[in-house]
Amino acid sequence: MTDEPSATAGRDTTESTGFDDVSEDELRAAFEATDYVADDDIVTTVLLALRLGRPLLVEGEPGAGKTELAKVLATGFDTELIRLQCYEGLAAENALYEWNYTKQLLAVQADERGVDDPDASVFDEEYLLERPLLQVLSAGGDRPPVLLIDEVDRADEEFEALLLEVLSDFQVSIPEFGTVEAETQPVVIITSNRTRALSDALKRRCLFLHVEPPSFEKEKSIVERKVPELDGAIATELCAVTQRLRQEPLRKQPGVAETLDWARAIAQLRADDGTGPLSPAEIEHTIGCLLKEVDDVERIDEAMLETLTEAAQRARGNE
Amino acid sequence: MLPTDGDGVPDAAGIRDEVVEALVMFVRALRRAGVDVPANAGVVGAQALVEVGFDDEDRARAALRAALVTRAEGVETFDRLFGEFWRRLAAHLDGDANDALDDAPDGALAPLGAESAPSDEAAETAAAEMEPGDDWNDGDLPLVRSAIEPGASDGQETDSTTATYSPSGRPETVTVDVGALIDDDPLDAAVDRLVGSLASLRGRRWRRAGSGERADPRRALRQSVATGGTVASLPERARRETAVQVAVLADVSQSVLDVVDRGFLLRFLRTLTARVRRSRVFFFDSDVRDVTTAFDEPTTADAVRALERAETSWGGGTRIGHAVETVRREHSEAIDRRTVALIVSDGLEMGDVAGLEREMTWLASRSRGVLWLNPLAANPEYEPTPAGMAAALQAVNGLFAFIDSRDILEIARQLEQYGIGGRIGLEYDPRRRQKTTRPDTKTKP
């Protein structure tokens, strides 16, 4: 931290990020080590975000693996993940910093610190409660942390304006304290479920990645990596069912996260029961792992169960 | 593609302008297609391209998608238009940029994100080269001259004419007063020069040359083996000149016939056909007719009679996309990598614009290049904003005015100077530029 506010408005956002020397092989290795199945588009886009030092705005349906991307980057590069979960009404004091008023009051009452004395002020780092954005800016280390601003579309538009300053200059001004500036730019992953349109100003500062629902092959690969205890043929059937369900006009399409939940559930239920094909009853009893809306669950009648079972059997037959 | 360093970054300063220009055109095409592209996206896109290099189309696509697209709805349009951008960029890097590579002394790619203003230089150069009598007029600049306007055919200029046209039109048999089809030396000379400029287009291959434009280091090295490593003489090389074929798709819809001198159009087609090695000519309005054989006749008058005998019609509506599609389906042999496609049309597409865009992408990828000759573009105020013209523009090497022989000369001049893959087109036409820079240009207070 700096004691005095510093003028850094003209800062070049492409300066060292701590990740600007990351190679594609290193990035792929990081994904591989964390069992994250990323296609070439994702690898290229993330690599660009790292090298150019630009925030990455990731959009896609819930459960598509947006949040996981930030976690994987932090784990894969052995750095800290700092998460800011957005919600309606999120304010600056929840995202940036707060003063520890109780501690300040006690210090003043005990006559240890004052308000005006610059050498013994209660507006000191000791009394500052760092929230996620400030934590990121003041973090040290060789590799900067990964900042995950999750579901930014849930936050108010006023909060986006606050983000603009942070994302443009990677610094924040605290009137009583000074300017806090990141030594190295953090990796910033912003996720959005597209429940509302984001401002142009925010989008202009970001690279964009739209995560599509995975293909059958990719989803199968994800299930096999994340749920290794599940038999391969059953994993194939599960993915075929999920893919078939995504063709239906559901209120909420199952994402990869739901597929993984379902796979883990089936693996648990079949722990002692071999590798036989999925039965309609088995699908019906566990469909709640995939579908989270009552209306969607009610669509699964006998005819639909038969369709799903056929899809599963066809996929197993094609193995 | 160009030689690259380990990261796939092109090792040539000379391609910077070409990459920037292709990128700017791509961004414009995306915006025209309704994609929400941020204001700074071009700079970010250039930085992204430099990071990922130019060797892998998929990587470049992913990089530019991340930089240029901000909404999921734009992804599909981006993917659709990217192919043409990449083709254009690859043409720059494969062909003309090799010249720049040879000339580049330090071999480093200048920062692409920096500002550059390459586009005006060409027009300024061209303007400086113009002869005193080459400008359109001493007074007001010409507007569209129409065959249906009194006095237009005898060279008189008209003021502030707005072209009238019928968007649908009713086909009628081709009829032109044969007696009016007198020899036109300026047109013949202009077409000669155009054909010369097309035929002199250089290919990618080099040939040995006694006094070529470049030294041939490889050959010099080979020869030096015989002299113990000493280079006794410096062999030289030059680009091969490839034979160029032409396919003309002439829009004879009512909207075009209303603004173009029909006699001029027919004379142009006849003269062009007579002077290139191989040509195909198609008339199209709402239908497509292969009229190549008619223009094989020895004179324009004979060509008109042949068209009349064949009861060839014109004056229908404008379906450019359908015309290109028909050529693709039924006459695909007319277009190959050696063929320069000339489209004579006002771009006022009455059919499916998305289809036109798709077919133009095919035409651009299949042909040596596409030149669009637009009668409406003779108006200095013209902007290619009609939906059909805007959609087609991304696949066109150059859009030019087409109303008289001076327009043909301008096309030839640009082709001679910059080649079909270079920065050519209406925006580099010095006559348009003059309109804005002439001190005596009258403007309303």
Short mmCIF file of N, CA, C and O in Angstrom, two decimals, chain B residues 282-327:
data_model
loop_
_atom_site.label_atom_id
_atom_site.label_comp_id
_atom_site.label_asym_id
_atom_site.label_seq_id
_atom_site.Cartn_x
_atom_site.Cartn_y
_atom_site.Cartn_z
N PHE B 282 -22.83 -12.76 -68.02
CA PHE B 282 -24.18 -13.12 -67.60
C PHE B 282 -24.99 -11.85 -67.40
O PHE B 282 -24.51 -10.88 -66.80
N PHE B 283 -26.18 -11.85 -67.94
CA PHE B 283 -27.14 -10.80 -67.62
C PHE B 283 -28.01 -11.33 -66.49
O PHE B 283 -28.39 -12.50 -66.48
N PHE B 284 -28.30 -10.46 -65.56
CA PHE B 284 -29.25 -10.90 -64.54
C PHE B 284 -30.12 -9.74 -64.12
O PHE B 284 -29.73 -8.58 -64.12
N ASP B 285 -31.35 -10.06 -63.85
CA ASP B 285 -32.24 -9.16 -63.10
C ASP B 285 -32.92 -10.06 -62.08
O ASP B 285 -32.29 -10.41 -61.09
N SER B 286 -34.14 -10.50 -62.37
CA SER B 286 -34.71 -11.50 -61.47
C SER B 286 -34.36 -12.91 -61.97
O SER B 286 -34.56 -13.88 -61.26
N ASP B 287 -33.83 -13.01 -63.19
CA ASP B 287 -33.35 -14.28 -63.74
C ASP B 287 -31.93 -14.08 -64.25
O ASP B 287 -31.45 -12.95 -64.36
N VAL B 288 -31.31 -15.18 -64.60
CA VAL B 288 -29.93 -15.11 -65.07
C VAL B 288 -29.87 -15.68 -66.47
O VAL B 288 -30.44 -16.74 -66.76
N ARG B 289 -29.19 -14.96 -67.38
CA ARG B 289 -29.01 -15.44 -68.74
C ARG B 289 -27.53 -15.42 -69.09
O ARG B 289 -26.86 -14.41 -68.84
N ASP B 290 -27.05 -16.54 -69.63
CA ASP B 290 -25.67 -16.59 -70.11
C ASP B 290 -25.66 -16.01 -71.52
O ASP B 290 -26.20 -16.61 -72.46
N VAL B 291 -25.08 -14.83 -71.67
CA VAL B 291 -25.11 -14.14 -72.97
C VAL B 291 -23.71 -14.06 -73.56
O VAL B 291 -23.43 -13.18 -74.38
N THR B 292 -22.84 -14.95 -73.15
CA THR B 292 -21.45 -14.90 -73.61
C THR B 292 -21.36 -14.95 -75.13
O THR B 292 -20.62 -14.17 -75.74
N THR B 293 -22.12 -15.84 -75.73
CA THR B 293 -21.99 -16.01 -77.18
C THR B 293 -22.39 -14.76 -77.94
O THR B 293 -21.83 -14.45 -78.99
N ALA B 294 -23.35 -14.02 -77.41
CA ALA B 294 -23.78 -12.80 -78.10
C ALA B 294 -22.63 -11.80 -78.17
O ALA B 294 -22.48 -11.09 -79.18
N PHE B 295 -21.83 -11.76 -77.14
CA PHE B 295 -20.74 -10.79 -77.13
C PHE B 295 -19.49 -11.30 -77.86
O PHE B 295 -18.47 -10.62 -77.88
N ASP B 296 -19.57 -12.51 -78.38
CA ASP B 296 -18.50 -12.99 -79.24
C ASP B 296 -18.60 -12.42 -80.65
O ASP B 296 -17.72 -12.62 -81.48
N GLU B 297 -19.69 -11.73 -80.93
CA GLU B 297 -19.88 -11.14 -82.25
C GLU B 297 -18.80 -10.06 -82.49
O GLU B 297 -18.31 -9.46 -81.54
N PRO B 298 -18.50 -9.79 -83.76
CA PRO B 298 -17.38 -8.89 -84.05
C PRO B 298 -17.61 -7.44 -83.65
O PRO B 298 -16.65 -6.72 -83.39
N THR B 299 -18.85 -7.00 -83.63
CA THR B 299 -19.09 -5.60 -83.25
C THR B 299 -20.19 -5.53 -82.20
O THR B 299 -20.94 -6.49 -82.00
N THR B 300 -20.28 -4.38 -81.59
CA THR B 300 -21.32 -4.20 -80.57
C THR B 300 -22.71 -4.28 -81.21
O THR B 300 -23.64 -4.84 -80.63
N ALA B 301 -22.82 -3.73 -82.42
CA ALA B 301 -24.12 -3.77 -83.10
C ALA B 301 -24.52 -5.22 -83.36
O ALA B 301 -25.69 -5.59 -83.17
N ASP B 302 -23.54 -6.02 -83.78
CA ASP B 302 -23.84 -7.43 -83.99
C ASP B 302 -24.24 -8.11 -82.68
O ASP B 302 -25.11 -8.99 -82.65
N ALA B 303 -23.56 -7.70 -81.61
CA ALA B 303 -23.88 -8.28 -80.30
C ALA B 303 -25.31 -7.97 -79.91
O ALA B 303 -26.04 -8.82 -79.41
N VAL B 304 -25.72 -6.71 -80.16
CA VAL B 304 -27.10 -6.33 -79.84
C VAL B 304 -28.09 -7.13 -80.68
O VAL B 304 -29.11 -7.61 -80.17
N ARG B 305 -27.76 -7.28 -81.97
CA ARG B 305 -28.66 -8.06 -82.82
C ARG B 305 -28.74 -9.50 -82.33
O ARG B 305 -29.80 -10.12 -82.34
N ALA B 306 -27.60 -10.03 -81.89
CA ALA B 306 -27.60 -11.41 -81.37
C ALA B 306 -28.47 -11.52 -80.13
O ALA B 306 -29.20 -12.49 -79.94
N LEU B 307 -28.40 -10.50 -79.30
CA LEU B 307 -29.23 -10.50 -78.09
C LEU B 307 -30.71 -10.43 -78.46
O LEU B 307 -31.56 -11.09 -77.86
N GLU B 308 -30.99 -9.61 -79.50
CA GLU B 308 -32.39 -9.47 -79.93
C GLU B 308 -32.89 -10.79 -80.53
O GLU B 308 -34.02 -11.21 -80.25
N ARG B 309 -32.02 -11.42 -81.32
CA ARG B 309 -32.42 -12.70 -81.91
C ARG B 309 -32.71 -13.73 -80.83
O ARG B 309 -33.62 -14.54 -80.96
N ALA B 310 -31.91 -13.68 -79.78
CA ALA B 310 -32.10 -14.66 -78.69
C ALA B 310 -33.24 -14.25 -77.76
O ALA B 310 -33.50 -14.92 -76.76
N GLU B 311 -33.90 -13.13 -78.14
CA GLU B 311 -35.00 -12.61 -77.32
C GLU B 311 -34.58 -12.46 -75.87
O GLU B 311 -35.31 -12.79 -74.93
N THR B 312 -33.35 -12.00 -75.71
CA THR B 312 -32.85 -11.77 -74.35
C THR B 312 -33.60 -10.59 -73.75
O THR B 312 -33.77 -9.56 -74.40
N SER B 313 -34.01 -10.76 -72.54
CA SER B 313 -34.78 -9.69 -71.90
C SER B 313 -33.93 -8.99 -70.85
O SER B 313 -32.92 -9.51 -70.39
N TRP B 314 -34.34 -7.81 -70.51
CA TRP B 314 -33.76 -7.09 -69.39
C TRP B 314 -34.81 -6.18 -68.80
O TRP B 314 -35.90 -6.04 -69.33
N GLY B 315 -34.47 -5.57 -67.67
CA GLY B 315 -35.39 -4.63 -67.05
C GLY B 315 -36.25 -5.22 -65.95
O GLY B 315 -37.22 -4.61 -65.52
N GLY B 316 -35.91 -6.41 -65.46
CA GLY B 316 -36.67 -6.98 -64.36
C GLY B 316 -36.19 -6.44 -63.02
O GLY B 316 -35.52 -5.40 -62.95
N GLY B 317 -36.51 -7.14 -61.96
CA GLY B 317 -36.08 -6.74 -60.63
C GLY B 317 -34.65 -7.16 -60.37
O GLY B 317 -34.00 -7.79 -61.21
N THR B 318 -34.14 -6.79 -59.20
CA THR B 318 -32.74 -7.05 -58.89
C THR B 318 -32.61 -8.15 -57.85
O THR B 318 -33.04 -7.98 -56.71
N ARG B 319 -32.03 -9.28 -58.26
CA ARG B 319 -31.79 -10.37 -57.31
C ARG B 319 -30.34 -10.82 -57.51
O ARG B 319 -30.05 -11.79 -58.20
N ILE B 320 -29.45 -10.08 -56.89
CA ILE B 320 -28.03 -10.31 -57.10
C ILE B 320 -27.61 -11.65 -56.47
O ILE B 320 -26.88 -12.44 -57.09
N GLY B 321 -28.07 -11.88 -55.25
CA GLY B 321 -27.71 -13.13 -54.57
C GLY B 321 -28.16 -14.34 -55.37
O GLY B 321 -27.43 -15.32 -55.52
N HIS B 322 -29.37 -14.24 -55.92
CA HIS B 322 -29.89 -15.33 -56.73
C HIS B 322 -29.03 -15.52 -57.97
O HIS B 322 -28.78 -16.65 -58.41
N ALA B 323 -28.57 -14.41 -58.54
CA ALA B 323 -27.75 -14.50 -59.74
C ALA B 323 -26.44 -15.24 -59.45
O ALA B 323 -26.03 -16.13 -60.20
N VAL B 324 -25.78 -14.85 -58.37
CA VAL B 324 -24.51 -15.51 -58.03
C VAL B 324 -24.76 -16.98 -57.70
O VAL B 324 -23.98 -17.86 -58.07
N GLU B 325 -25.87 -17.22 -57.01
CA GLU B 325 -26.20 -18.61 -56.67
C GLU B 325 -26.40 -19.44 -57.95
O GLU B 325 -25.95 -20.58 -58.04
N THR B 326 -27.09 -18.84 -58.92
CA THR B 326 -27.32 -19.55 -60.18
C THR B 326 -26.00 -19.84 -60.89
O THR B 326 -25.80 -20.94 -61.42
N VAL B 327 -25.12 -18.87 -60.88
CA VAL B 327 -23.80 -19.09 -61.49
C VAL B 327 -23.08 -20.22 -60.75
O VAL B 327 -22.45 -21.08 -61.36
#
